[in-house]
Amino acid sequence: MSHDETLKESLTRNGVSRRGFLKFCATAASIMALPPSMVPAIAAALESARRPSVIWLSFQECTGCAESLTRSHSPTVEGLIFDAISLDYQHTLQAAAGDAAEEAREEAMKENWGKYILVVDGSIPLGNPGYSTIAGISNLDMLKETAKGAAAIVAVGTCATFGGIPKANPNPTGAVSVSDIIKDKPIVNVSGCPPIPVVITGVLAHFLTFGTIPELDELGRPKVFYGNNIHDRCYRRPFYERGEFAETFDDEGAKKGWCLFKLGCKGPITYNACATAKWNEGTSFPIESGHGCLGCSEPNFWDMGGFYKALSQPAVDVSQTAAYALGAGAVAGLGIAALNRKKKADVATDHQTVTIHDLRRNDPSKTEAEDS
Amino acid sequence: MNSADFLLWVRGTGLQIATVIFVFGVVLRLFEILTLGHKKNLAVTRGSGFKEGFRNILTRSLPRDKNTLRRSMFTIVTGYVLHIGLFVVIFLLAPHISLFEGIFGFGWPSISTPIVDLFAVLTMIALLAILYHRLTNPVLKFLSTKQDYFVWALTFVPLITGYLSYHHLFLNYNWMLGIHILSVELLMIFLPFTKLSHAFTLFIARWYSGSMMGEKGVKS
Ligand code: SF4
């Protein structure tokens, strides 16, 4: 498979017909949330698109993101798009190992300098470079080196986008996200733990088709996929409005499919495509299977106060703080009370009785004669 | 700071700070007031005054006097709408109840959200009317201090931001919710040290004046 081959050629070689190709374009349009009228334009763009080289670096991660992508049922648009790129380096998927693998990375970088897409999953430890290394190279060095020649970076998963679980309190490795380190390249944050497969491929499809990265939100996430709030799209929303909440996972409310807010659902603060794109070939999404949203596509989702604590509850222990403040307030109040009492007592002791005679005596306008 | 960090801060550290100042302030003020005591009553009392105190709490909370009602219709109506509305919005909205549950360890039933929403709107209308009245009535305007406008804003901002975040209007929900929580924290911080402390002192004061009247044999 050469990089000079166009996407169309590659798909044809893989036995994809013209009809199949247009279907692929239509699917690509729909995952990029583009109108069907865009399909011919996409087809034209893709027909001449060169298969871009993709280098995938995995740092402090669990391989869940790669699993999410590769375990999606085939044949799918995800699979097709994966055929459409040249994945030149990926620990989990590549056959080569050791030096051969590193050589493959270096070669791909040299050949496609300035043009390749860098995909990163996992966070980068800054505490000690030894926490995570590949072929003796620290994650930080490898990221910096590989990012230099990249056309764009796609941070896949919440670890790479926001630090994720490694960064969770107390962040033992000093983990940071890709965008904390790389400042001079376009970075697309595809967050989620793991991200929805179609979202990962949607970003790649966008890059393939338009050669640019999609429009991003304030957290660097593509708006087309992260523009919707889970709570806004949740089919349990009417129960929320009516104040009908499941109190436990097996009570009447849970059986009736009531809102999971009290069981810790973070849907109201989570932006992702789960409620619309769904998981497992469109089967369902977590709330549909009876579990509240964890908010996995948001920064700090691990530290939001607990997965099973309602969103409106404090993220920290306030009761104890309040108890201390109460004690301190009482002590200070008694202190002030003592001061006030002292003032009152002082006033009482300092009180001098004054006679009419005393007042007159001090008045110079009155003469002694008048006085007597 | 992104919206997620901001939200986490107001739900964590910010809330801690506000709670400390609020609880400390309220307890301090109450101790200060309650320990002042009152002058020894040298006259023979005409009753214990204890019961009269409670009677006064009740009677002063009801607009019984026709004349006052006629003269201060506006103040009474908006005052009632505002205070009942605040009660409903603060204590009967499901997410708020779960907040109290998280702090006190117990909760109570909520009412349906659109009803709370309606009360929120009525409360805001009442507050706006009160502000308009304050600005247009010459006597009231003359008597108003900067603090009066400040506490008005302290009360209004949590309402409007809560309303906007519930309806997902204007800002991204996370920012709006964060601002809503922050505005409540500001309210908590200033409440003990402004006129808003009447939330805690009002009934104490009413009981006190009622009991004084009771001791003097005056019907409250
Ligand atoms: S289950 Fe979660 S996302 Fe759905 S309505 Fe309830 S709180 Fe919102």
Coordinates of C-alpha atoms and ligand atoms in Angstrom, one line a residue:
Chain A
M1 CA 0.0 0.0 0.0
S2 CA 1.7 3.2 -1.1
H3 CA 1.0 6.6 0.1
D4 CA 0.6 7.9 -3.4
E5 CA -2.5 5.7 -4.0
T6 CA -5.7 7.8 -3.7
L7 CA -8.4 6.8 -1.3
K8 CA -10.6 5.8 -4.3
E9 CA -7.9 3.5 -5.6
S10 CA -7.4 1.9 -2.3
L11 CA -11.1 1.3 -1.8
T12 CA -11.4 -0.1 -5.3
R13 CA -8.5 -2.4 -4.6
N14 CA -10.3 -3.5 -1.5
G15 CA -13.3 -4.5 -3.5
V16 CA -15.5 -1.5 -2.8
S17 CA -17.7 -0.7 -5.8
R18 CA -18.7 2.8 -7.0
R19 CA -22.0 2.3 -5.3
G20 CA -20.2 1.2 -2.1
F21 CA -18.0 4.2 -2.4
L22 CA -20.9 6.7 -2.7
K23 CA -22.5 5.0 0.3
F24 CA -19.3 5.5 2.1
C25 CA -19.3 9.2 1.2
A26 CA -22.9 9.4 2.4
T27 CA -22.0 7.8 5.7
A28 CA -19.0 10.1 6.0
A29 CA -21.3 13.1 5.3
S30 CA -23.7 11.9 8.0
I31 CA -21.0 11.3 10.6
M32 CA -19.6 14.8 9.9
A33 CA -23.2 16.0 10.3
L34 CA -23.1 17.5 6.8
P35 CA -26.2 17.6 4.6
P36 CA -26.7 14.9 1.9
S37 CA -26.3 17.6 -0.7
M38 CA -22.6 17.6 0.2
V39 CA -22.2 14.0 -0.8
P40 CA -21.0 14.7 -4.4
A41 CA -18.5 17.2 -3.1
I42 CA -17.2 14.7 -0.6
A43 CA -17.0 12.0 -3.3
A44 CA -15.0 14.3 -5.5
A45 CA -12.7 15.3 -2.7
L46 CA -12.2 11.7 -1.6
E47 CA -11.6 10.4 -5.1
S48 CA -8.4 12.4 -5.4
A49 CA -7.4 12.4 -1.7
R50 CA -4.1 10.7 -1.0
R51 CA -4.1 8.3 1.9
P52 CA -2.5 10.2 4.7
S53 CA 0.1 8.7 7.0
V54 CA -1.1 8.4 10.5
I55 CA 1.2 7.9 13.5
W56 CA -0.5 6.8 16.6
L57 CA 1.3 7.3 19.9
S58 CA 0.1 5.7 23.1
F59 CA 1.2 7.1 26.4
Q60 CA -0.3 6.6 29.8
E61 CA -3.4 4.9 28.6
C62 CA -5.4 1.6 28.9
T63 CA -5.8 0.8 25.2
G64 CA -9.5 1.3 25.7
C65 CA -9.6 4.0 23.0
A66 CA -8.0 1.8 20.4
E67 CA -10.3 -1.0 21.5
S68 CA -13.3 1.2 21.1
L69 CA -12.2 1.9 17.6
T70 CA -11.1 -1.5 16.5
R71 CA -13.8 -3.6 18.2
S72 CA -16.6 -1.7 16.5
H73 CA -18.4 -4.2 14.4
S74 CA -17.2 -4.7 10.9
P75 CA -17.6 -4.0 8.2
T76 CA -18.3 -0.4 9.2
V77 CA -17.4 3.0 8.1
E78 CA -14.9 3.0 10.9
G79 CA -13.2 0.0 9.2
L80 CA -13.4 1.6 5.8
I81 CA -11.8 4.8 7.0
F82 CA -9.1 2.8 8.6
D83 CA -8.4 1.3 5.2
A84 CA -8.3 4.8 3.8
I85 CA -5.4 5.9 6.0
S86 CA -2.0 4.5 6.3
L87 CA -1.5 3.7 9.9
D88 CA 2.3 3.6 10.0
Y89 CA 2.8 3.3 13.7
Q90 CA 0.5 1.9 16.5
H91 CA 1.9 -0.2 19.3
T92 CA -1.1 -2.4 19.7
L93 CA -1.9 -3.0 16.1
Q94 CA 1.4 -3.1 14.3
A95 CA 3.3 -6.3 13.6
A96 CA 6.7 -4.8 14.1
A97 CA 8.2 -4.6 17.6
G98 CA 11.2 -3.1 19.3
D99 CA 13.7 -1.2 17.1
A100 CA 11.8 -2.2 13.9
A101 CA 8.7 -0.4 15.2
E102 CA 10.6 2.7 16.1
E103 CA 12.3 2.7 12.7
A104 CA 8.8 2.5 11.1
R105 CA 7.9 5.6 13.0
E106 CA 11.0 7.5 12.1
E107 CA 10.6 6.5 8.5
A108 CA 7.0 7.6 8.3
M109 CA 7.9 10.9 9.9
K110 CA 10.8 11.5 7.4
E111 CA 8.7 10.5 4.4
N112 CA 5.7 12.6 5.3
W113 CA 7.2 15.5 7.2
G114 CA 4.7 18.2 7.7
K115 CA 1.9 16.1 6.3
Y116 CA 1.2 13.3 8.6
I117 CA -1.6 13.1 11.2
L118 CA -0.5 12.4 14.7
V119 CA -3.0 10.6 16.9
V120 CA -2.2 10.4 20.6
D121 CA -4.0 8.5 23.3
G122 CA -3.0 8.6 26.9
S123 CA -1.6 11.4 29.1
I124 CA 2.0 12.5 29.4
P125 CA 3.7 12.2 32.8
L126 CA 5.8 15.2 33.8
G127 CA 6.6 14.0 37.3
N128 CA 9.4 11.7 36.3
P129 CA 10.2 10.7 32.7
G130 CA 10.7 7.2 33.8
Y131 CA 7.0 6.7 34.6
S132 CA 6.3 5.9 31.0
T133 CA 8.7 5.3 28.2
I134 CA 8.7 3.7 24.8
A135 CA 12.0 2.1 23.6
G136 CA 13.7 4.1 26.3
I137 CA 12.3 7.4 25.0
S138 CA 10.2 9.4 27.5
N139 CA 6.6 10.2 26.5
L140 CA 7.4 13.9 26.6
D141 CA 10.3 13.6 24.3
M142 CA 8.5 11.4 21.8
L143 CA 5.5 13.6 21.7
K144 CA 7.5 16.8 21.1
E145 CA 9.6 15.1 18.5
T146 CA 6.7 13.5 16.6
A147 CA 4.5 16.6 16.9
K148 CA 7.1 18.7 15.1
G149 CA 6.4 17.2 11.7
A150 CA 2.7 16.7 12.1
A151 CA 0.1 18.5 10.0
A152 CA -2.4 18.2 12.8
I153 CA -2.8 16.3 16.1
V154 CA -5.8 14.3 17.1
A155 CA -5.9 13.7 20.9
V156 CA -8.0 10.6 21.3
G157 CA -9.6 9.9 24.7
T158 CA -10.0 11.9 27.8
C159 CA -6.4 11.1 29.0
A160 CA -4.8 12.7 26.0
T161 CA -7.3 15.5 25.8
F162 CA -7.7 16.5 29.4
G163 CA -5.4 14.3 31.5
G164 CA -8.1 11.8 32.3
I165 CA -7.7 9.2 35.0
P166 CA -3.9 9.5 35.4
K167 CA -4.4 13.2 36.1
A168 CA -7.1 12.4 38.7
N169 CA -6.4 13.7 42.2
P170 CA -3.7 13.3 43.5
N171 CA -2.1 12.9 40.0
P172 CA 0.8 10.8 41.1
T173 CA 2.7 11.0 37.8
G174 CA 2.1 14.6 37.2
A175 CA 0.1 13.7 34.1
V176 CA -0.9 16.4 31.6
S177 CA -2.8 16.5 28.3
V178 CA -1.4 16.9 24.8
S179 CA -2.5 20.5 24.6
D180 CA -0.7 21.3 27.8
I181 CA 2.5 20.6 26.0
I182 CA 2.0 21.2 22.3
K183 CA 1.1 24.8 21.6
D184 CA 2.0 25.4 17.9
K185 CA -0.1 22.7 16.1
P186 CA -3.8 22.4 15.4
I187 CA -5.1 19.9 18.0
V188 CA -8.4 18.2 17.8
N189 CA -9.6 16.9 21.2
V190 CA -11.7 13.8 20.8
S191 CA -12.6 13.2 24.4
G192 CA -14.4 10.4 26.0
C193 CA -13.5 7.4 28.0
P194 CA -13.4 5.9 25.4
P195 CA -14.6 8.2 22.6
I196 CA -17.4 7.0 20.4
P197 CA -15.7 5.2 17.5
V198 CA -17.7 7.1 14.9
V199 CA -16.4 10.4 16.4
I200 CA -12.8 9.4 16.0
T201 CA -13.3 8.4 12.4
G202 CA -15.5 11.4 11.8
V203 CA -12.6 13.6 12.6
L204 CA -10.3 11.6 10.3
A205 CA -13.0 11.7 7.6
H206 CA -13.1 15.5 7.9
F207 CA -9.4 15.8 7.6
L208 CA -9.4 13.4 4.6
T209 CA -12.2 15.2 2.8
F210 CA -11.3 18.9 3.5
G211 CA -7.7 18.7 4.5
T212 CA -8.6 20.8 7.5
I213 CA -9.7 20.1 11.1
P214 CA -13.3 20.6 12.0
E215 CA -14.7 23.6 13.9
L216 CA -13.9 23.3 17.6
D217 CA -15.6 24.3 20.9
E218 CA -13.9 26.1 23.8
L219 CA -12.3 22.8 24.9
G220 CA -10.9 22.0 21.5
R221 CA -13.5 19.4 20.7
P222 CA -15.2 19.2 17.3
K223 CA -18.5 21.1 17.6
V224 CA -20.4 18.7 15.3
F225 CA -20.0 15.9 17.8
Y226 CA -19.7 17.7 21.1
G227 CA -22.2 20.5 20.4
N228 CA -25.0 18.6 22.1
N229 CA -25.6 18.3 25.8
I230 CA -26.5 14.8 26.9
H231 CA -29.3 16.1 29.2
D232 CA -30.8 18.0 26.4
R233 CA -30.9 14.9 24.2
C234 CA -31.8 12.5 26.9
Y235 CA -35.0 10.5 26.5
R236 CA -35.5 10.5 30.3
R237 CA -35.7 14.3 30.4
P238 CA -39.5 14.4 30.8
F239 CA -39.0 12.5 34.1
Y240 CA -36.5 15.1 35.2
E241 CA -38.9 17.8 34.4
R242 CA -41.7 16.2 36.4
G243 CA -39.4 15.5 39.3
E244 CA -39.6 11.7 38.9
F245 CA -36.3 10.3 40.0
A246 CA -35.0 6.8 40.6
E247 CA -33.6 6.7 44.1
T248 CA -31.8 3.4 43.8
F249 CA -30.8 1.2 40.9
D250 CA -33.6 -1.3 41.5
D251 CA -36.5 0.7 42.9
E252 CA -39.9 1.2 41.1
G253 CA -38.6 4.4 39.6
A254 CA -35.6 2.7 38.1
K255 CA -37.8 0.0 36.6
K256 CA -40.1 2.7 35.1
G257 CA -37.1 4.3 33.5
W258 CA -37.2 7.5 35.6
C259 CA -34.4 10.1 35.5
L260 CA -31.1 9.1 37.0
F261 CA -30.1 12.6 38.4
K262 CA -30.2 11.5 42.0
L263 CA -28.1 8.5 41.2
G264 CA -25.3 10.8 40.1
C265 CA -26.1 11.3 36.4
K266 CA -23.7 14.0 35.0
G267 CA -25.6 14.3 31.8
P268 CA -26.5 18.0 32.4
I269 CA -22.8 19.1 32.3
T270 CA -21.7 16.6 29.6
Y271 CA -21.3 17.4 25.9
N272 CA -21.0 14.3 23.7
A273 CA -22.8 12.5 21.0
C274 CA -23.7 9.4 23.0
A275 CA -27.5 10.2 23.2
T276 CA -27.6 10.5 19.4
A277 CA -24.8 8.4 17.9
K278 CA -25.1 5.7 20.6
W279 CA -22.9 2.7 21.2
N280 CA -22.5 -0.8 19.9
E281 CA -23.8 -0.2 16.5
G282 CA -26.5 2.2 17.7
T283 CA -27.8 -0.2 20.3
S284 CA -27.9 2.2 23.3
F285 CA -26.0 4.5 25.5
P286 CA -25.3 4.3 29.3
I287 CA -28.4 6.1 30.4
E288 CA -30.5 3.8 28.2
S289 CA -29.0 0.8 30.0
G290 CA -30.0 2.3 33.4
H291 CA -26.8 3.9 34.5
G292 CA -26.2 7.6 34.9
C293 CA -23.8 9.5 32.6
L294 CA -20.3 9.7 34.2
G295 CA -19.4 12.8 32.2
C296 CA -16.4 11.0 30.7
S297 CA -15.9 13.4 27.9
E298 CA -15.5 16.4 30.3
P299 CA -12.3 17.5 32.0
N300 CA -11.9 16.4 35.6
F301 CA -14.7 13.8 35.3
W302 CA -12.9 11.6 37.8
D303 CA -12.9 14.3 40.4
M304 CA -16.4 15.6 40.1
G305 CA -17.3 14.5 43.6
G306 CA -18.2 10.9 42.9
F307 CA -20.0 9.0 40.1
Y308 CA -23.0 8.3 42.3
K309 CA -23.4 11.6 44.0
A310 CA -26.0 13.9 42.5
L311 CA -24.5 16.8 40.4
S312 CA -26.0 19.4 42.7
Q313 CA -24.3 17.9 45.7
P314 CA -21.0 19.5 46.8
A315 CA -17.8 18.0 45.3
V316 CA -16.2 18.1 48.7
D317 CA -17.2 17.4 52.3
V318 CA -19.0 20.6 53.4
S319 CA -20.7 19.3 56.5
Q320 CA -17.5 19.0 58.4
T321 CA -16.4 22.5 57.3
A322 CA -19.8 23.8 58.4
A323 CA -19.4 22.2 61.8
Y324 CA -16.0 23.8 62.4
A325 CA -17.3 27.2 61.2
L326 CA -20.3 26.8 63.6
G327 CA -17.9 26.2 66.5
A328 CA -15.7 29.0 65.5
G329 CA -18.7 31.3 65.1
A330 CA -20.0 30.4 68.5
V331 CA -16.6 31.0 70.2
A332 CA -16.2 34.4 68.4
G333 CA -19.8 35.2 69.3
L334 CA -19.1 34.5 73.0
G335 CA -16.0 36.7 72.8
I336 CA -18.0 39.6 71.4
A337 CA -20.7 39.0 74.0
A338 CA -18.1 39.2 76.7
L339 CA -16.8 42.5 75.3
N340 CA -20.2 43.9 75.1
R341 CA -21.0 42.9 78.7
K342 CA -17.8 44.5 79.8
K343 CA -18.7 47.7 78.0
K344 CA -22.1 47.7 79.7
A345 CA -20.5 47.0 83.1
D346 CA -17.9 49.8 82.5
V347 CA -20.6 52.2 81.6
A348 CA -22.4 51.4 84.8
T349 CA -19.4 51.9 87.0
D350 CA -18.2 55.0 85.2
H351 CA -21.6 56.5 85.6
Q352 CA -21.5 59.7 87.6
T353 CA -24.5 61.4 89.0
V354 CA -24.7 65.1 88.2
T355 CA -26.7 67.6 90.1
I356 CA -28.1 70.8 88.8
H357 CA -25.6 72.6 90.9
D358 CA -22.7 70.9 89.1
L359 CA -24.0 71.9 85.7
R360 CA -24.5 75.5 86.7
R361 CA -21.1 75.8 88.2
N362 CA -19.4 75.0 85.0
D363 CA -21.4 77.5 83.0
P364 CA -19.3 80.7 82.7
S365 CA -22.3 82.8 81.5
K366 CA -23.9 82.5 84.9
T367 CA -22.4 84.5 87.7
E368 CA -22.0 83.4 91.3
A369 CA -24.6 85.9 92.3
E370 CA -27.2 84.5 90.0
D371 CA -26.4 81.1 91.3
S372 CA -26.9 81.8 94.9
Chain B
M1 CA -9.5 28.2 33.5
N2 CA -12.0 26.3 31.4
S3 CA -15.7 25.7 32.3
A4 CA -15.0 22.3 33.9
D5 CA -12.3 23.7 36.2
F6 CA -14.5 26.6 37.1
L7 CA -17.5 24.4 37.9
L8 CA -15.3 22.1 40.0
W9 CA -14.0 25.1 41.9
V10 CA -17.4 26.5 42.7
R11 CA -18.6 23.1 43.8
G12 CA -15.5 22.5 45.9
T13 CA -13.2 25.2 47.2
G14 CA -15.6 28.0 46.5
L15 CA -18.4 26.3 48.4
Q16 CA -16.1 25.6 51.3
I17 CA -15.1 29.3 51.6
A18 CA -18.7 30.5 51.3
T19 CA -20.0 27.9 53.8
V20 CA -17.3 28.9 56.4
I21 CA -18.1 32.6 56.1
F22 CA -21.8 32.0 56.1
V23 CA -22.1 29.7 59.0
F24 CA -19.4 31.6 61.0
G25 CA -21.2 34.9 60.3
V26 CA -24.7 33.8 61.1
V27 CA -23.7 32.1 64.4
L28 CA -21.6 35.1 65.3
R29 CA -24.4 37.6 64.7
L30 CA -26.9 35.5 66.6
F31 CA -24.7 35.1 69.6
E32 CA -23.9 38.8 69.5
I33 CA -27.6 39.7 69.5
L34 CA -28.9 37.1 71.9
T35 CA -26.3 37.7 74.5
L36 CA -26.9 41.4 74.7
G37 CA -29.8 40.8 77.1
H38 CA -32.2 43.5 78.0
K39 CA -32.6 46.0 80.8
K40 CA -34.0 44.7 84.0
N41 CA -37.7 45.3 84.0
L42 CA -38.5 47.2 87.2
A43 CA -42.3 47.3 86.7
V44 CA -44.6 44.4 87.7
T45 CA -45.2 42.3 84.5
R46 CA -48.7 41.6 83.4
G47 CA -47.9 38.2 81.9
S48 CA -45.0 36.1 81.0
G49 CA -44.8 37.4 77.4
F50 CA -43.6 34.0 76.2
K51 CA -46.8 33.1 74.4
E52 CA -47.4 36.7 73.2
G53 CA -44.1 36.5 71.5
F54 CA -45.3 33.6 69.3
R55 CA -48.6 35.3 68.8
N56 CA -46.8 38.3 67.5
I57 CA -44.7 36.2 65.0
L58 CA -48.0 35.0 63.6
T59 CA -50.0 38.2 63.6
R60 CA -47.2 40.4 62.2
S61 CA -46.8 37.9 59.4
L62 CA -50.4 38.3 58.3
P63 CA -51.8 41.4 56.6
R64 CA -54.8 41.7 59.0
D65 CA -55.2 45.4 59.2
K66 CA -57.4 46.7 56.4
N67 CA -55.9 50.2 56.5
T68 CA -52.3 49.1 56.2
L69 CA -53.4 46.7 53.5
R70 CA -55.0 49.5 51.5
R71 CA -52.1 51.9 51.9
S72 CA -49.3 49.4 51.3
M73 CA -50.9 47.0 48.9
F74 CA -47.9 47.0 46.6
T75 CA -45.3 46.3 49.3
I76 CA -47.4 43.5 50.8
V77 CA -48.2 41.7 47.6
T78 CA -44.7 41.9 46.1
G79 CA -43.2 41.0 49.5
Y80 CA -45.4 37.9 49.7
V81 CA -44.7 36.8 46.2
L82 CA -41.0 37.4 46.6
H83 CA -40.7 35.5 49.9
I84 CA -43.0 32.6 49.1
G85 CA -41.3 32.3 45.6
L86 CA -37.9 32.3 47.2
F87 CA -39.0 29.5 49.6
V88 CA -40.3 27.4 46.7
V89 CA -37.3 27.9 44.5
I90 CA -34.7 27.3 47.2
F91 CA -36.3 24.5 49.0
L92 CA -38.6 22.6 46.6
L93 CA -36.5 22.2 43.5
A94 CA -35.1 18.6 43.2
P95 CA -31.5 19.5 42.6
H96 CA -31.5 21.9 45.5
I97 CA -33.0 19.3 47.8
S98 CA -30.4 16.8 46.8
L99 CA -27.8 19.5 47.7
F100 CA -29.3 19.8 51.2
E101 CA -29.5 16.0 51.4
G102 CA -25.8 15.9 50.6
I103 CA -25.0 18.3 53.5
F104 CA -27.5 17.4 56.2
G105 CA -28.0 13.8 55.3
F106 CA -31.8 14.0 54.8
G107 CA -34.0 15.3 52.1
W108 CA -37.7 15.9 51.4
P109 CA -40.0 15.5 48.4
S110 CA -39.6 17.9 45.5
I111 CA -42.3 19.4 43.4
S112 CA -42.4 19.3 39.6
T113 CA -39.9 21.5 37.9
P114 CA -42.2 23.6 35.7
I115 CA -44.0 24.7 38.9
V116 CA -40.8 25.8 40.5
D117 CA -39.9 27.5 37.2
L118 CA -43.2 29.5 37.3
F119 CA -42.4 30.6 40.9
A120 CA -38.9 31.6 39.8
V121 CA -40.4 33.8 37.1
L122 CA -43.0 35.3 39.6
T123 CA -40.2 36.0 42.1
M124 CA -38.1 37.8 39.5
I125 CA -41.1 39.9 38.4
A126 CA -41.7 40.8 42.0
L127 CA -38.1 41.7 42.5
L128 CA -38.1 43.9 39.4
A129 CA -41.3 45.6 40.5
I130 CA -39.7 46.2 43.9
L131 CA -36.7 47.8 42.3
Y132 CA -38.8 49.9 40.1
H133 CA -40.9 51.0 43.1
R134 CA -37.7 51.9 45.0
L135 CA -36.4 53.9 42.1
T136 CA -39.6 55.8 41.4
N137 CA -41.1 56.4 44.8
P138 CA -39.4 59.7 46.0
V139 CA -39.5 58.8 49.7
L140 CA -38.3 55.3 49.2
K141 CA -35.6 56.5 46.9
F142 CA -34.4 59.0 49.5
L143 CA -34.3 56.4 52.2
S144 CA -32.4 53.9 50.1
T145 CA -28.8 53.2 50.7
K146 CA -26.2 51.6 48.5
Q147 CA -26.6 48.4 50.5
D148 CA -30.3 48.2 49.5
Y149 CA -29.4 48.0 45.8
F150 CA -26.5 45.6 46.6
V151 CA -28.6 43.1 48.4
W152 CA -31.3 43.4 45.7
A153 CA -28.6 42.3 43.2
L154 CA -27.4 39.6 45.5
T155 CA -30.9 38.1 45.5
F156 CA -31.7 38.7 41.9
V157 CA -28.5 37.3 40.3
P158 CA -28.9 33.7 41.6
L159 CA -32.5 33.7 40.4
I160 CA -31.8 34.8 36.9
T161 CA -28.7 32.6 36.5
G162 CA -30.6 29.6 37.9
Y163 CA -33.4 30.3 35.4
L164 CA -31.0 30.7 32.5
S165 CA -29.0 27.6 33.4
Y166 CA -32.1 25.5 33.8
H167 CA -33.3 26.6 30.4
H168 CA -29.8 26.2 28.9
L169 CA -29.9 29.8 27.6
F170 CA -27.1 32.1 26.6
L171 CA -23.9 30.6 27.8
N172 CA -22.8 27.0 27.7
Y173 CA -24.6 25.2 30.6
N174 CA -21.4 24.5 32.5
W175 CA -20.5 28.2 32.7
M176 CA -24.0 29.3 33.5
L177 CA -24.4 26.6 36.3
G178 CA -21.0 27.7 37.6
I179 CA -22.0 31.3 37.7
H180 CA -25.2 30.4 39.3
I181 CA -23.5 28.5 42.1
L182 CA -20.9 31.3 42.5
S183 CA -23.7 33.9 42.8
V184 CA -25.3 31.9 45.6
E185 CA -21.9 31.7 47.3
L186 CA -21.6 35.5 47.2
L187 CA -25.1 35.7 48.6
M188 CA -24.0 33.3 51.4
I189 CA -20.9 35.4 52.1
F190 CA -22.7 38.7 52.4
L191 CA -25.9 37.5 54.0
P192 CA -24.8 37.6 57.6
F193 CA -23.3 41.1 57.4
T194 CA -26.1 42.9 55.5
K195 CA -29.8 43.5 55.8
L196 CA -30.3 40.1 54.4
S197 CA -29.5 38.7 57.8
H198 CA -33.2 39.3 58.6
A199 CA -33.7 35.8 57.3
F200 CA -32.3 34.7 60.7
T201 CA -33.2 37.6 62.9
L202 CA -36.7 38.5 61.8
F203 CA -38.6 36.0 63.8
I204 CA -36.4 36.4 66.8
A205 CA -37.1 40.2 66.7
R206 CA -40.8 39.6 66.3
W207 CA -40.9 37.2 69.2
Y208 CA -38.9 39.7 71.3
S209 CA -41.2 42.7 70.6
G210 CA -44.2 40.5 71.1
S211 CA -43.0 39.2 74.5
M212 CA -42.2 42.8 75.6
M213 CA -45.7 43.8 74.7
G214 CA -47.0 40.8 76.5
E215 CA -45.1 41.7 79.6
K216 CA -46.6 45.1 79.5
G217 CA -50.1 43.7 79.0
V218 CA -50.4 45.1 75.5
K219 CA -52.1 42.8 72.9
S220 CA -49.8 42.1 70.0
Ligands
SF4_1 S1 -30.9 10.7 33.2 FE1 -29.3 12.2 33.3 S2 -29.2 13.2 31.3 FE2 -31.2 12.0 31.4 S3 -32.6 13.6 32.1 FE3 -31.9 12.6 33.9 S4 -30.1 13.9 34.6 FE4 -30.6 14.4 32.5

